Coordinates of C-alpha atoms in Angstrom, one line a residue:
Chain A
X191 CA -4.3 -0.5 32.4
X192 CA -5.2 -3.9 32.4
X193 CA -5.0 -6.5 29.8
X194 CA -8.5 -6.6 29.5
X195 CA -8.7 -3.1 29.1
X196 CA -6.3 -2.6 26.9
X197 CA -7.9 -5.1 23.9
X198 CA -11.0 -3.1 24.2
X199 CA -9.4 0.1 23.8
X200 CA -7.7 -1.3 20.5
X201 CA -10.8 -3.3 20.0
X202 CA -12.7 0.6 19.8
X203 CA -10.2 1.7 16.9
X204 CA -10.9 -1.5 15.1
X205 CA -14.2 -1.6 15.1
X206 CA -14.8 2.4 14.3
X207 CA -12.3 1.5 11.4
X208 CA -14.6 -1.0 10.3
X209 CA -17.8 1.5 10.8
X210 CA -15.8 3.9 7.9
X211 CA -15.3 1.2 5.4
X212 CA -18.5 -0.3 5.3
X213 CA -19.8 3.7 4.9
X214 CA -17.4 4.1 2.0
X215 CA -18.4 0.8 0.4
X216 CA -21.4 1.9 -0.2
X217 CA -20.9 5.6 -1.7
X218 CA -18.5 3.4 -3.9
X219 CA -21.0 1.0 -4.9
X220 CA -23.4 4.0 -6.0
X221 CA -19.9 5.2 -8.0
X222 CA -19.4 2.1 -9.7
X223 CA -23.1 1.7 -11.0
X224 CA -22.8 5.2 -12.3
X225 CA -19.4 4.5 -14.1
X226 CA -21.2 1.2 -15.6
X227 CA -23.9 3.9 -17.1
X228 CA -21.7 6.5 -18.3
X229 CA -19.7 3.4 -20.2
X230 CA -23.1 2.4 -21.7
X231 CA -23.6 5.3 -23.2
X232 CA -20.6 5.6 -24.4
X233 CA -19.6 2.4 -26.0
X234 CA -22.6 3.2 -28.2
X235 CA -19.4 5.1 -30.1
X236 CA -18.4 1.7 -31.4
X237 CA -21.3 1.0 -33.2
X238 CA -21.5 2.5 -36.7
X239 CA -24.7 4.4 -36.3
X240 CA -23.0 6.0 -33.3
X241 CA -20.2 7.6 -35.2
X242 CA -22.1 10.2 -36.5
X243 CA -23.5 12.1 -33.1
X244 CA -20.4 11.4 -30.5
X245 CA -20.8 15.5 -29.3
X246 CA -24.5 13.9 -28.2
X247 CA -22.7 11.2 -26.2
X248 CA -20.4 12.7 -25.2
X249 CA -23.1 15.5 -23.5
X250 CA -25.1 12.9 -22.1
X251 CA -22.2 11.1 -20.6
X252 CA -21.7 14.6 -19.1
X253 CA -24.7 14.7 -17.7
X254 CA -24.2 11.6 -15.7
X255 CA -21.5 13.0 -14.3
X256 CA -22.9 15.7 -12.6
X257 CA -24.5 12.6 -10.6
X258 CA -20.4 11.3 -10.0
X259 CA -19.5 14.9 -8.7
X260 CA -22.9 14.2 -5.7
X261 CA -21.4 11.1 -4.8
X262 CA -17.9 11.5 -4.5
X263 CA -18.9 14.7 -2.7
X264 CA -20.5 12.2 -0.1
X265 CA -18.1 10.0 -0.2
X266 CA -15.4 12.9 1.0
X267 CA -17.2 13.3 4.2
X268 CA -17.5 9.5 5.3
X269 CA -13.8 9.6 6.5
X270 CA -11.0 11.8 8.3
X271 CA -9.5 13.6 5.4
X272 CA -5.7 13.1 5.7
X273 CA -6.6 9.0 6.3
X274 CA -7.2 9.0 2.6
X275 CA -4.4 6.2 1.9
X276 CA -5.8 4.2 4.7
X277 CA -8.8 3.5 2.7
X278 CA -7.6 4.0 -1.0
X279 CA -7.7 0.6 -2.3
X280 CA -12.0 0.6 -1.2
X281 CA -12.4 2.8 -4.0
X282 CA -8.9 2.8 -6.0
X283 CA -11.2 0.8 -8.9
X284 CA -13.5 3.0 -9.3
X285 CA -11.8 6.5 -9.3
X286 CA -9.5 4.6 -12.0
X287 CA -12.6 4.1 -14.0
X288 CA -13.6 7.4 -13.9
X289 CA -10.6 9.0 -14.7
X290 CA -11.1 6.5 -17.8
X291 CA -13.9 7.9 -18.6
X292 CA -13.4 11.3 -18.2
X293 CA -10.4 10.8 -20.2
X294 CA -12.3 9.1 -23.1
X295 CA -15.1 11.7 -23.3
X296 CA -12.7 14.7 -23.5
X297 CA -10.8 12.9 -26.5
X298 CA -13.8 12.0 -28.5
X299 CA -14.6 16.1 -28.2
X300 CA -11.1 17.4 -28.4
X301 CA -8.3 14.2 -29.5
X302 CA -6.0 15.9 -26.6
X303 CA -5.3 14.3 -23.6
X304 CA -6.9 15.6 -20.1
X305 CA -4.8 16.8 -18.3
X306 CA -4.8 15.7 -14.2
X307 CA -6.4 18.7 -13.2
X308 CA -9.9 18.9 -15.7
X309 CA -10.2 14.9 -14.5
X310 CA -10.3 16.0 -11.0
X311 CA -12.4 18.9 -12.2
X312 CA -15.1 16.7 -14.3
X313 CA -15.2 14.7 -10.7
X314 CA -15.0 17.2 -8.3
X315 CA -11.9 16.3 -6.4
X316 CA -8.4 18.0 -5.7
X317 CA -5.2 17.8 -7.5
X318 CA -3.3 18.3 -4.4
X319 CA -2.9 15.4 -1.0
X320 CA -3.0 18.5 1.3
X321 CA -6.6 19.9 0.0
X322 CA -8.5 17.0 0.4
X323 CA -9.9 14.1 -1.3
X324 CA -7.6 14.0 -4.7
X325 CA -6.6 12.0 -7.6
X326 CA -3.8 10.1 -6.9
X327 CA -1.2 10.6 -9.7
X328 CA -0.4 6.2 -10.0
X329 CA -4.6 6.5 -10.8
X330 CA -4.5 8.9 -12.9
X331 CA -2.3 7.1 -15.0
X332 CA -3.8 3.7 -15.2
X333 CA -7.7 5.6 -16.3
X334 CA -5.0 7.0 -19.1
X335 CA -3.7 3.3 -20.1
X336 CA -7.4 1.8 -20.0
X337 CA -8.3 5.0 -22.3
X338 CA -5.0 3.6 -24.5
X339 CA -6.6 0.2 -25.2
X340 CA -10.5 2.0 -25.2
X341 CA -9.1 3.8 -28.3
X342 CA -7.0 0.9 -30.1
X343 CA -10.6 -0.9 -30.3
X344 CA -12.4 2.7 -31.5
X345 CA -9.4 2.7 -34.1
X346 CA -10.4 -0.9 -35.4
X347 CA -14.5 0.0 -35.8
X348 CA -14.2 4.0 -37.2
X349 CA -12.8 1.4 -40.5
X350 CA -15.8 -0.9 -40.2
X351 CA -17.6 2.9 -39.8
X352 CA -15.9 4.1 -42.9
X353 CA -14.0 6.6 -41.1
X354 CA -10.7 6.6 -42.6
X355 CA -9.2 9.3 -41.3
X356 CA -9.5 8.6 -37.5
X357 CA -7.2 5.7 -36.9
X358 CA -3.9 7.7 -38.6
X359 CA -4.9 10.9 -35.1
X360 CA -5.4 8.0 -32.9
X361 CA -2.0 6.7 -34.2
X362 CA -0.4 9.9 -33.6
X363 CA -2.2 10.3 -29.8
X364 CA -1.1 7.2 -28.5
X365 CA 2.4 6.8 -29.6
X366 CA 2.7 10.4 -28.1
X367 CA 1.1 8.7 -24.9
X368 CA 3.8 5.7 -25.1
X369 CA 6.8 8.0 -25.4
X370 CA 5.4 9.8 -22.5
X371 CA 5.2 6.5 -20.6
X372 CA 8.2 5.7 -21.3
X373 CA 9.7 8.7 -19.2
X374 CA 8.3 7.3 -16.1
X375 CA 10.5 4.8 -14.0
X376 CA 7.8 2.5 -13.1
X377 CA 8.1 0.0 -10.6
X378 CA 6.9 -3.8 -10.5
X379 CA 3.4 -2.8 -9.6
X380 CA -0.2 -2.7 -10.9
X381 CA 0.3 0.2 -12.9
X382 CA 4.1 -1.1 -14.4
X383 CA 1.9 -4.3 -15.6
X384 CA -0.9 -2.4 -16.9
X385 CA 1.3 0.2 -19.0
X386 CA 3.3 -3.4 -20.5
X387 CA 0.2 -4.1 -22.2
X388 CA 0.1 -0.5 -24.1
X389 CA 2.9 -2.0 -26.6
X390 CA 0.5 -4.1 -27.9
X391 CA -2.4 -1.4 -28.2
X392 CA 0.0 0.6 -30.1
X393 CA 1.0 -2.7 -31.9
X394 CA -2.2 -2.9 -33.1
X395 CA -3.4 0.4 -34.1
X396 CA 0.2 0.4 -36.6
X397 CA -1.5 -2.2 -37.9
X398 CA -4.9 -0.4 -38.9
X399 CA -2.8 2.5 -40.4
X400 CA -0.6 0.0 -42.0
X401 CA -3.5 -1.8 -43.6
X402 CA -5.0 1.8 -44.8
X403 CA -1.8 3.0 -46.2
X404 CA -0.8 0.4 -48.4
X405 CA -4.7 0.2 -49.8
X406 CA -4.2 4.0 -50.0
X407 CA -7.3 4.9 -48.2
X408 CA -5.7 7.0 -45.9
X409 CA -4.3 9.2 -48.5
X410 CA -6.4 12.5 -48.0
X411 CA -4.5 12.6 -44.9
X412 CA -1.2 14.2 -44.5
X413 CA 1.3 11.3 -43.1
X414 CA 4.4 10.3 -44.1
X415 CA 3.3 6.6 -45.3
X416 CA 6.6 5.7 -45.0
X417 CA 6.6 5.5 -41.0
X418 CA 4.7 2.5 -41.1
X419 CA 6.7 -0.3 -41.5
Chain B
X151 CA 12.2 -11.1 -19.2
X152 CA 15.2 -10.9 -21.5
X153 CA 13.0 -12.7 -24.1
X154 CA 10.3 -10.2 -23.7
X155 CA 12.6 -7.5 -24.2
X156 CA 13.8 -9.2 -27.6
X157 CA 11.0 -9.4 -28.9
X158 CA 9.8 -5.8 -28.2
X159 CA 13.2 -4.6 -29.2
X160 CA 12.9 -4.1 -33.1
X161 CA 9.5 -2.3 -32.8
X162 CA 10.5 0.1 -30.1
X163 CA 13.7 0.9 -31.6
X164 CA 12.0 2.0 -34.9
X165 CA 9.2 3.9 -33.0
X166 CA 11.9 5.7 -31.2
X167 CA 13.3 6.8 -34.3
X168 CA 9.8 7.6 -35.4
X169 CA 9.6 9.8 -32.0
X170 CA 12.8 11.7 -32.3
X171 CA 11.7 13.2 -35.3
X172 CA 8.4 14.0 -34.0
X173 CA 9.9 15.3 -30.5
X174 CA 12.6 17.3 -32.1
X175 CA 9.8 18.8 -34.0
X176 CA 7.6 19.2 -30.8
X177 CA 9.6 19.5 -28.2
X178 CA 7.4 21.1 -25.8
X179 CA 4.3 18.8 -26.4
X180 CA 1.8 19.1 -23.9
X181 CA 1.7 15.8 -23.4
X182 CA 5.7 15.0 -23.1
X183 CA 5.7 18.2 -20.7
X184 CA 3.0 16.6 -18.4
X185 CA 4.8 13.1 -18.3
X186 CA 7.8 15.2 -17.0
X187 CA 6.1 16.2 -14.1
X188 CA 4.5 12.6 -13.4
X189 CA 7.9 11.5 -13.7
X190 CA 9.8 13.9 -10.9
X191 CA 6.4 13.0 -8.7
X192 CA 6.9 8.7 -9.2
X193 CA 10.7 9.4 -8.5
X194 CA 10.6 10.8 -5.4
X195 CA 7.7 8.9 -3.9
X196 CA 9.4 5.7 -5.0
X197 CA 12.7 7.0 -3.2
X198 CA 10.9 7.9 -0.4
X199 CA 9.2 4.4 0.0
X200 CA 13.2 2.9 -1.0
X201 CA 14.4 5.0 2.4
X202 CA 11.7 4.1 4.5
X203 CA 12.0 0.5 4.0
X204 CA 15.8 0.6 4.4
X205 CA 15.2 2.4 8.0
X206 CA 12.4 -0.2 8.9
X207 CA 14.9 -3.0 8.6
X208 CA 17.3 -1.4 10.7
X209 CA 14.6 -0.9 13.0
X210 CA 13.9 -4.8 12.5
X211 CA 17.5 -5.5 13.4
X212 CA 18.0 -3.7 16.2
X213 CA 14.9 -5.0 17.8
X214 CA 15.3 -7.9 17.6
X215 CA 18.7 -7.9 18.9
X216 CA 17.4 -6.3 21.8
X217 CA 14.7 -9.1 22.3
X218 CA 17.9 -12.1 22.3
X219 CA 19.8 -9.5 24.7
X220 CA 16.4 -9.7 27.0
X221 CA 16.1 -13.6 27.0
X222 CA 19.9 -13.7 28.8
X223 CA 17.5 -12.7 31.8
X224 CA 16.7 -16.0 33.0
X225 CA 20.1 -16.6 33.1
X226 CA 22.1 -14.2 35.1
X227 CA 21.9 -12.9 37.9
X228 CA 22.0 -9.1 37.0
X229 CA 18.6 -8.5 35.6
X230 CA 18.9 -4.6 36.2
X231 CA 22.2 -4.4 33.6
X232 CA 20.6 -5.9 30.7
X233 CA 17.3 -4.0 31.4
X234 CA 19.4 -0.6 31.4
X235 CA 21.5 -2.3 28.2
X236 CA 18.1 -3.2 26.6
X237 CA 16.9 0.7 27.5
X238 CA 19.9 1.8 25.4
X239 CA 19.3 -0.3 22.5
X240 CA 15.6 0.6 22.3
X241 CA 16.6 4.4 22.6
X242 CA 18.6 3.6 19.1
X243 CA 15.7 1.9 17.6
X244 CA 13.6 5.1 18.7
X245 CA 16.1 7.8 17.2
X246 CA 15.0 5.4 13.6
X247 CA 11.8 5.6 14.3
X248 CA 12.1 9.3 14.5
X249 CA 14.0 9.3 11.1
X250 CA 10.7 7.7 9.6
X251 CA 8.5 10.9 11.8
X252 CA 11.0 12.6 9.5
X253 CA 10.4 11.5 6.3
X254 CA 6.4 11.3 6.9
X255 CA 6.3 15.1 7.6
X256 CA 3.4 16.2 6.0
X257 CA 2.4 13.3 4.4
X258 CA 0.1 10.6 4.6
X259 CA 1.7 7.9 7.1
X260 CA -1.0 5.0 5.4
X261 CA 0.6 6.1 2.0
X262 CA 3.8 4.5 3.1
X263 CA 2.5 1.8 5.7
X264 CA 3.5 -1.1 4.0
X265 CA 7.2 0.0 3.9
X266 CA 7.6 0.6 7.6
X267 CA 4.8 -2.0 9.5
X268 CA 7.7 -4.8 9.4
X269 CA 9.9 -3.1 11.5
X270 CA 7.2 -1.3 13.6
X271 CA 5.4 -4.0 14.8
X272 CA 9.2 -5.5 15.5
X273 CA 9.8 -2.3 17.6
X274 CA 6.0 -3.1 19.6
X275 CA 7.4 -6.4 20.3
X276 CA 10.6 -5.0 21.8
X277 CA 9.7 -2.9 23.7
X278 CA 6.3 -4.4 25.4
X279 CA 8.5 -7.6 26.1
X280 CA 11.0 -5.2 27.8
X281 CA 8.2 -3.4 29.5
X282 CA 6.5 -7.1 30.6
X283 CA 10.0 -8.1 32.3
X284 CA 10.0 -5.1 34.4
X285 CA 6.7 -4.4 35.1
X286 CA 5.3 -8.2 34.9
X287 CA 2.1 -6.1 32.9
X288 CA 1.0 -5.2 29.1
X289 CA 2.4 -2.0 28.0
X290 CA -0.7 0.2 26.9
X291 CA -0.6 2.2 23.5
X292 CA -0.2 5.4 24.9
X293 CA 2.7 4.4 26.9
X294 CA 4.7 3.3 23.7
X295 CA 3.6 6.6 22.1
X296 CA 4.4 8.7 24.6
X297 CA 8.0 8.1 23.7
X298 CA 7.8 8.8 20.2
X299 CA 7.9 12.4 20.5
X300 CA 11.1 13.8 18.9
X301 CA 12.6 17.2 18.5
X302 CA 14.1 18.6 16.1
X303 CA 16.0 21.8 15.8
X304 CA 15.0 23.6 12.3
X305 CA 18.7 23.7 10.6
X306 CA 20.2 26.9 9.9
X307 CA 17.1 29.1 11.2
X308 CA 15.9 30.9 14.4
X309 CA 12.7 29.0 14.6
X310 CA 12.2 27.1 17.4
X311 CA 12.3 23.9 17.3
X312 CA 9.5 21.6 15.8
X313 CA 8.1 18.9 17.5
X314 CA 7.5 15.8 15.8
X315 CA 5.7 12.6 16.6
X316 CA 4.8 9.4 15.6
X317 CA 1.8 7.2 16.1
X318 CA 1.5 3.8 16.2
X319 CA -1.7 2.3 14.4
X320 CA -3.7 0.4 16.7
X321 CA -3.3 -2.5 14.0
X322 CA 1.0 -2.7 14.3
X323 CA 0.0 -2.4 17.6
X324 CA -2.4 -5.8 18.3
X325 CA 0.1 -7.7 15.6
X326 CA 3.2 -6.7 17.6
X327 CA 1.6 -8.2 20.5
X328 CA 0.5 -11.3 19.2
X329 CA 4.4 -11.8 18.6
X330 CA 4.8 -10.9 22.2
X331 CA 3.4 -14.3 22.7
X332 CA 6.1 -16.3 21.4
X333 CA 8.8 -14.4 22.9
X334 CA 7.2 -14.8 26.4
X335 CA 6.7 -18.7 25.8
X336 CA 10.3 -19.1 24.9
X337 CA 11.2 -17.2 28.3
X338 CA 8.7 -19.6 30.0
X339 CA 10.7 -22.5 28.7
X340 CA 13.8 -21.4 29.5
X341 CA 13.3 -20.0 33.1
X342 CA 12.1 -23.5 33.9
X343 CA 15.3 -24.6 32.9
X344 CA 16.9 -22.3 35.4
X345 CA 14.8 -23.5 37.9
X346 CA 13.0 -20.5 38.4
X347 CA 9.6 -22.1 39.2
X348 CA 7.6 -19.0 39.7
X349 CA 8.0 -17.1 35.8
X350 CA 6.2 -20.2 34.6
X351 CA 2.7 -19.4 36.4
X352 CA 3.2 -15.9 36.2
X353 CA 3.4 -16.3 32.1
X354 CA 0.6 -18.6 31.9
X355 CA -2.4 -16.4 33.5
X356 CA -0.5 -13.0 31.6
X357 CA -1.0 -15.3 28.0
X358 CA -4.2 -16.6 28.7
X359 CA -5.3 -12.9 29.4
X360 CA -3.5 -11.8 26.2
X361 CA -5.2 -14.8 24.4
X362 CA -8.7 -13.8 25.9
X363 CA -8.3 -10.6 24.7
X364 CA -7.5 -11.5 21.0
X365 CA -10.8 -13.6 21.3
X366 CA -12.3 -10.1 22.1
X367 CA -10.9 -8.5 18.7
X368 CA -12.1 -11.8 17.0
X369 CA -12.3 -10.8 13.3
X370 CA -12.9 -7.0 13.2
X371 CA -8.8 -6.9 13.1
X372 CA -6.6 -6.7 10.5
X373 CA -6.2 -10.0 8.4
X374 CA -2.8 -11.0 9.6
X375 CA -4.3 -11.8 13.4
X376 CA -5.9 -14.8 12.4
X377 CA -2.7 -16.2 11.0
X378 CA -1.1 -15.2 14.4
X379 CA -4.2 -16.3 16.6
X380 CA -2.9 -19.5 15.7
X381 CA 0.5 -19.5 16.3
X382 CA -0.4 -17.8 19.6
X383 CA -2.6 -20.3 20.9
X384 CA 0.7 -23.1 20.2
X385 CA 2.6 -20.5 22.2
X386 CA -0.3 -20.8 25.0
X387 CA -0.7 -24.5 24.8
X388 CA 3.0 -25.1 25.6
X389 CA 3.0 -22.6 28.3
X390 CA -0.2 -24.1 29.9
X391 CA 1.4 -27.8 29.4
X392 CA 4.5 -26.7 30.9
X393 CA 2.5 -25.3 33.9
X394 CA 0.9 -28.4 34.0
X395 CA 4.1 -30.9 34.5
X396 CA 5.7 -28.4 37.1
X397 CA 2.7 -29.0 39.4
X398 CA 2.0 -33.0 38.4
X399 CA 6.0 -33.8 39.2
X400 CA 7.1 -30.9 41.4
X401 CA 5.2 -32.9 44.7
X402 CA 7.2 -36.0 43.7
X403 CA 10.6 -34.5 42.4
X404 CA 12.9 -32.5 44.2
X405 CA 13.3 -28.8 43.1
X406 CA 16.8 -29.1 42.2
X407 CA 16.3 -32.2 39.8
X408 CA 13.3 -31.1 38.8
X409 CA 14.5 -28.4 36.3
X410 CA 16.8 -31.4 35.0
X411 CA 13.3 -33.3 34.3
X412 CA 11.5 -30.4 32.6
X413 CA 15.1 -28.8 30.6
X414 CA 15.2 -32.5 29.2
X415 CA 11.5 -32.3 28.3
X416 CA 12.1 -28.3 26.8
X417 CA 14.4 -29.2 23.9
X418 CA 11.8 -30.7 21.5
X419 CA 9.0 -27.8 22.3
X420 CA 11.9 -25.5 21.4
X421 CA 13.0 -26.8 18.1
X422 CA 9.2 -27.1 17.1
X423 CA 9.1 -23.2 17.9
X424 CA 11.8 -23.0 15.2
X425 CA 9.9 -24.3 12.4
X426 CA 6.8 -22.0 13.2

């Protein structure tokens, strides 16, 4: 083989590789414009009026992801299925997102934390490398840690809402979530830096319980005060 | 970092407190159970990617020692011994490259990619400079390929055994070559300086090809070619300049002092090869 022929044998790989991304970029684009709707609706929760119909958000944002489960179903087909870590990082961003916000809508319904399996479920995908197109576990994760710092900020409005007994479950959640972190022997990566800024979501939400406590508003509930600093 | 963990250090250690009561309580949380299993599934991906690396820089140093036993070509006069010696030495390197097959059973070779493409693309340029000094040609991607193909006998079972191969992405591939390029310059240099006055023009057309076929790729490659498409066309432009004084002052000098003139003339190009 000459060397002539050689370069446009490698030159055939290259440029089919090239064919693939530019087909996954734009399944992903249609992703991420559906991930910016579903967060529409559902930062609506934020706003006081929104407090009082979240099961109708959280339906619609549902909804919406029946149109997720269409595209990711494309999106499966535009590459060879065991080359998925040859294109993860074209849509890495975006399956993080919705992992996010499949993660937030199951909380507002049910305060528990999705588990790996329902997120894959909500978009369709496996759980498993070996059956396909799956949720990577490091992904997984980081939609969990955006969720984190999602529900610091819902902690800080449900008080503007009047909602006094929210912030004290949130409380609870998330400093369940940061004990579970802590199990993990991260390394330096994206995800270590991204779970290093939890400390200061749960930092803040110890705050809104401690400001409730000592003006005794949250004293239907049943905490011990006392943990609070 | 220290002064990070200071500061953190008061607030975790009273949430801790706080969480042993709650864990002791709940010791079988869903959540806590869950973050177990992440756990056990980080740990052993992350060792995996540890082992992998650790083999890829073996792979590094042993290929590259093989390259430095190749340049002593120009040199002596036994060219067949150190091609046989260098055949040995790549056979190691292949036997690591199999441990790698090994550890990518069944999974994902892209997941791990950036652990072992160091030490691949170092085993590319091995081996296709080894291939160019015997053959005088480019070593295709199926040749290299072809022998990666290991067998393994399944321990302690009648099965038979499994055949295992690895692949070389076209990408490791093209950049493995582009460091080719240097190599093939330095042996340029220094076969002038053993007088051997035919290597020179040999080199020259074989990197202008190589050069012409990089031009072909142009950007569809991976990023790293640009950055090597530079260094490559140095590599080129001292080959071609090297060409050019052996035919300007080989009609005027004799053969025998002209590798004196050009040797002389090789020790600056070389040290600037250092630096790049």
């Amino acid at each position: 083989m000459s060397v002539t022929e050689m370069f446009s044998y490698i030159q055939g790989f290259l440029s089919a590789d090239q064919d693939i991304r530019e087909d996954i970029r734009k399944v992903v684009q249609v992703l991420e414009q559906t991930a910016r709707e579903i967060l529409t609706v559902l930062q609506s929760v934020h706003q006081p009026t929104g407090f009082k119909d979240i099961p109708s958000k959280c339906t619609k944002a549902r909804e919406l992801f029946c149109t997720v489960r269409k595209h990711t179903g494309e999106l499966k087909t535009k590459f060879p299925a065991e080359q998925y870590y040859r294109y993860h990082e074209l849509w890495r961003f975006v399956l993080q997102r919705l992992a996010f916000l499949a993660a937030f809508v199951v909380y507002l319904e049910s305060e528990a934390l999705v588990t790996r399996e329902e997120v894959a479920q909500i978009l369709a995908i496996e759980v498993d490398r070996e059956k396909g197109f799956h949720l990577d576990v490091e992904d997984y994760l980081a939609g969990v840690l955006i969720m984190a710092s999602e529900l610091s900020r819902l902690a800080v409005n449900s008080v503007t809402a009047g909602d006094y007994g929210r912030p004290l479950r949130i409380s609870n959640f998330i400093n369940e979530l940061d004990s579970g972190f802590r199990l993990l022997n991260l390394k330096n990566d994206p995800l270590r830096k991204r779970y290093d800024g939890l400390k200061y979501d749960v930092k803040k939400i110890e705050e809104v319980v401690y400001d409730l406590s000592i003006r005794g508003l949250a004293k239907e509930q049943e905490q011990e005060p006392g943990e609070e600093k | 970092m220290s002064k990070r963990e200071d500061g953190g250090f008061g607030r975790k250690r009273k949430t801790e407190v706080g969480h042993k009561i709650e864990d002791s309580g709940s010791h079988n949380s869903p959540i806590i159970a869950a973050f177990r299993v992440f756990q056990q599934e980080l740990d052993s991906r992350y060792d995996k990617y540890e082992r992998l690396v650790k083999i890829s820089r073996d792979i590094t140093i042993e290929s590259k020692r093989t390259i430095f036993l190749l340049h002593r070509v120009t040199s002596v006069p036994d060219v067949e011994g150190i091609l046989k010696e260098a055949e040995v030495k790549l056979d190691g390197v292949r036997q690591k490259i199999g441990l790698i097959a090994e550890e990518l059973r069944g999974e994902d070779l892209y997941q791990f990619h950036r652990a072992i493409t160091p030490g691949i693309q170092e085993y590319v340029e091995a081996v296709s400079f080894h291939h160019f000094i015997k053959h005088r040609s480019l070593i295709s991607l199926e040749e290299i390929n072809a022998r990666l193909v290991f067998i393994r006998d399944s321990k302690g079972s009648d099965e038979s055994p499994s055949v295992l191969t690895f692949q070389i992405p076209a990408s490791d591939f093209l950049l493995g070559i582009a460091d080719l390029t240097g190599e093939l310059m330095r042996m340029c240099i220094s076969s002038v300086g053993n007088g051997d006055m035919d290597t020179p023009f040999q080199l020259s057309g074989f990197l202008r090809e190589i050069h012409d076929g990089f031009a072909l790729i142009g950007n569809t490659g991976p990023y790293e070619v640009s950055k090597k498409l530079h260094t490559l066309r140095q590599s080129l432009g001292k080959v071609e300049d090297a060409c050019y004084t052996l035919r300007v002052r080989g009609s005027e000098i004799p053969t025998h002092m002209l590798a004196d003139v050009f040797s002389s003339r090789a020790v600056p190009l070389d040290a600037d090869d250092n630096m790049a």
